[in-house]
Coordinates of C-alpha atoms in Angstrom, one line a residue:
X1 CA 52.1 -146.6 129.3
X2 CA 51.2 -149.5 131.5
X3 CA 54.2 -151.4 130.3
X4 CA 56.4 -148.4 131.2
X5 CA 54.9 -148.1 134.7
X6 CA 55.3 -151.8 135.4
X7 CA 58.9 -151.7 134.2
X8 CA 59.8 -148.7 136.3
X9 CA 58.1 -150.1 139.4
X10 CA 59.7 -153.5 138.9
X11 CA 63.2 -153.3 137.3
X12 CA 64.0 -149.8 138.6
X13 CA 62.2 -150.0 142.0
X14 CA 65.1 -148.2 143.6
X15 CA 64.0 -145.0 141.9
X16 CA 61.6 -142.6 143.5
X17 CA 58.8 -141.1 141.4
X18 CA 60.7 -137.7 141.6
X19 CA 63.9 -139.4 140.3
X20 CA 62.0 -140.9 137.4
X21 CA 60.5 -137.5 136.6
X22 CA 63.9 -135.9 136.6
X23 CA 65.3 -138.6 134.3
X24 CA 62.3 -138.2 132.0
X25 CA 62.9 -134.4 131.9
X26 CA 66.6 -135.0 131.0
X27 CA 65.7 -137.6 128.4
X28 CA 63.2 -135.1 126.8
X29 CA 65.8 -132.4 126.6
X30 CA 68.1 -134.6 124.6
X31 CA 65.2 -136.2 122.5
X32 CA 65.3 -133.2 120.2
X33 CA 63.1 -134.7 117.4
X34 CA 60.6 -136.1 119.9
X35 CA 61.0 -139.6 118.5
X36 CA 61.2 -141.2 122.0
X37 CA 64.7 -142.6 121.2
X38 CA 68.2 -141.4 121.6
X39 CA 71.1 -142.3 119.3
X40 CA 74.4 -143.5 120.7
X41 CA 76.1 -140.0 120.4
X42 CA 73.2 -138.3 122.1
X43 CA 73.0 -140.9 124.8
X44 CA 76.8 -140.4 125.5
X45 CA 76.2 -136.6 125.7
X46 CA 73.3 -136.9 128.1
X47 CA 75.3 -139.2 130.4
X48 CA 78.2 -136.8 130.3
X49 CA 75.8 -134.0 131.3
X50 CA 74.9 -136.1 134.3
X51 CA 78.6 -136.4 135.2
X52 CA 79.2 -140.0 133.9
X53 CA 82.5 -140.3 132.0
X54 CA 82.3 -143.8 130.6
X55 CA 84.3 -144.3 127.5
X56 CA 82.6 -145.7 124.4
X57 CA 83.6 -149.3 125.1
X58 CA 82.2 -149.2 128.7
X59 CA 79.0 -147.6 127.4
X60 CA 78.6 -150.2 124.7
X61 CA 79.1 -152.8 127.4
X62 CA 76.3 -151.3 129.4
X63 CA 74.1 -151.3 126.3
X64 CA 74.9 -154.9 125.6
X65 CA 74.2 -155.9 129.2
X66 CA 70.7 -154.4 128.8
X67 CA 70.1 -156.4 125.5
X68 CA 69.6 -153.2 123.6
X69 CA 69.9 -152.9 119.8
X70 CA 71.6 -149.6 119.4
X71 CA 70.6 -149.3 115.8
X72 CA 67.0 -148.8 117.0
X73 CA 67.9 -146.1 119.4
X74 CA 67.6 -145.9 123.2
X75 CA 64.1 -145.7 124.7
X76 CA 63.4 -144.0 128.0
X77 CA 63.1 -147.3 129.9
X78 CA 66.4 -148.4 128.4
X79 CA 68.0 -145.0 129.3
X80 CA 67.0 -145.6 132.9
X81 CA 68.5 -149.0 132.9
X82 CA 71.8 -147.6 131.5
X83 CA 71.9 -144.8 134.0
X84 CA 71.4 -147.3 136.8
X85 CA 74.2 -149.5 135.5
X86 CA 76.5 -146.5 135.1
X87 CA 75.6 -145.2 138.6
X88 CA 76.0 -148.4 140.5
X89 CA 74.7 -148.7 144.1
X90 CA 74.3 -145.0 145.0
X91 CA 71.9 -143.0 142.9
X92 CA 70.7 -139.4 143.3
X93 CA 69.4 -138.0 140.1
X94 CA 69.2 -134.4 141.5
X95 CA 72.7 -134.5 142.7
X96 CA 74.0 -135.9 139.4
X97 CA 72.1 -133.4 137.3
X98 CA 73.2 -130.4 139.5
X99 CA 76.8 -131.7 139.2
X100 CA 76.6 -131.9 135.5
X101 CA 74.9 -128.6 135.0
X102 CA 77.2 -126.8 137.4
X103 CA 80.2 -128.0 135.5
X104 CA 78.6 -126.6 132.3
X105 CA 77.5 -123.3 133.8
X106 CA 80.3 -121.0 132.7
X107 CA 78.9 -117.7 134.0
X108 CA 77.4 -119.3 137.2
X109 CA 73.8 -118.2 136.5

């Protein structure tokens, strides 16, 4: 846990604690088995839920930029790194989540 906290405060210092909690919640939703890792297809699906539409080649590039071995799965810290790469300079987790969920809300409930 200390490693995770240092990493979030250091490498992802542009995220507020609320944004980290929101990303953790999204990660947990897609981590169906509770392994703490996401496979590539699940990662792609979670990013699309947030409104990111990177193709497989772009996503694999982001994964390579982070030095991640996709065969081992994506950890939460790596997920945050990838989200930040995909988002670029402006980042609002709440806005991205609401955008993704609104697009998926067929009956608007």
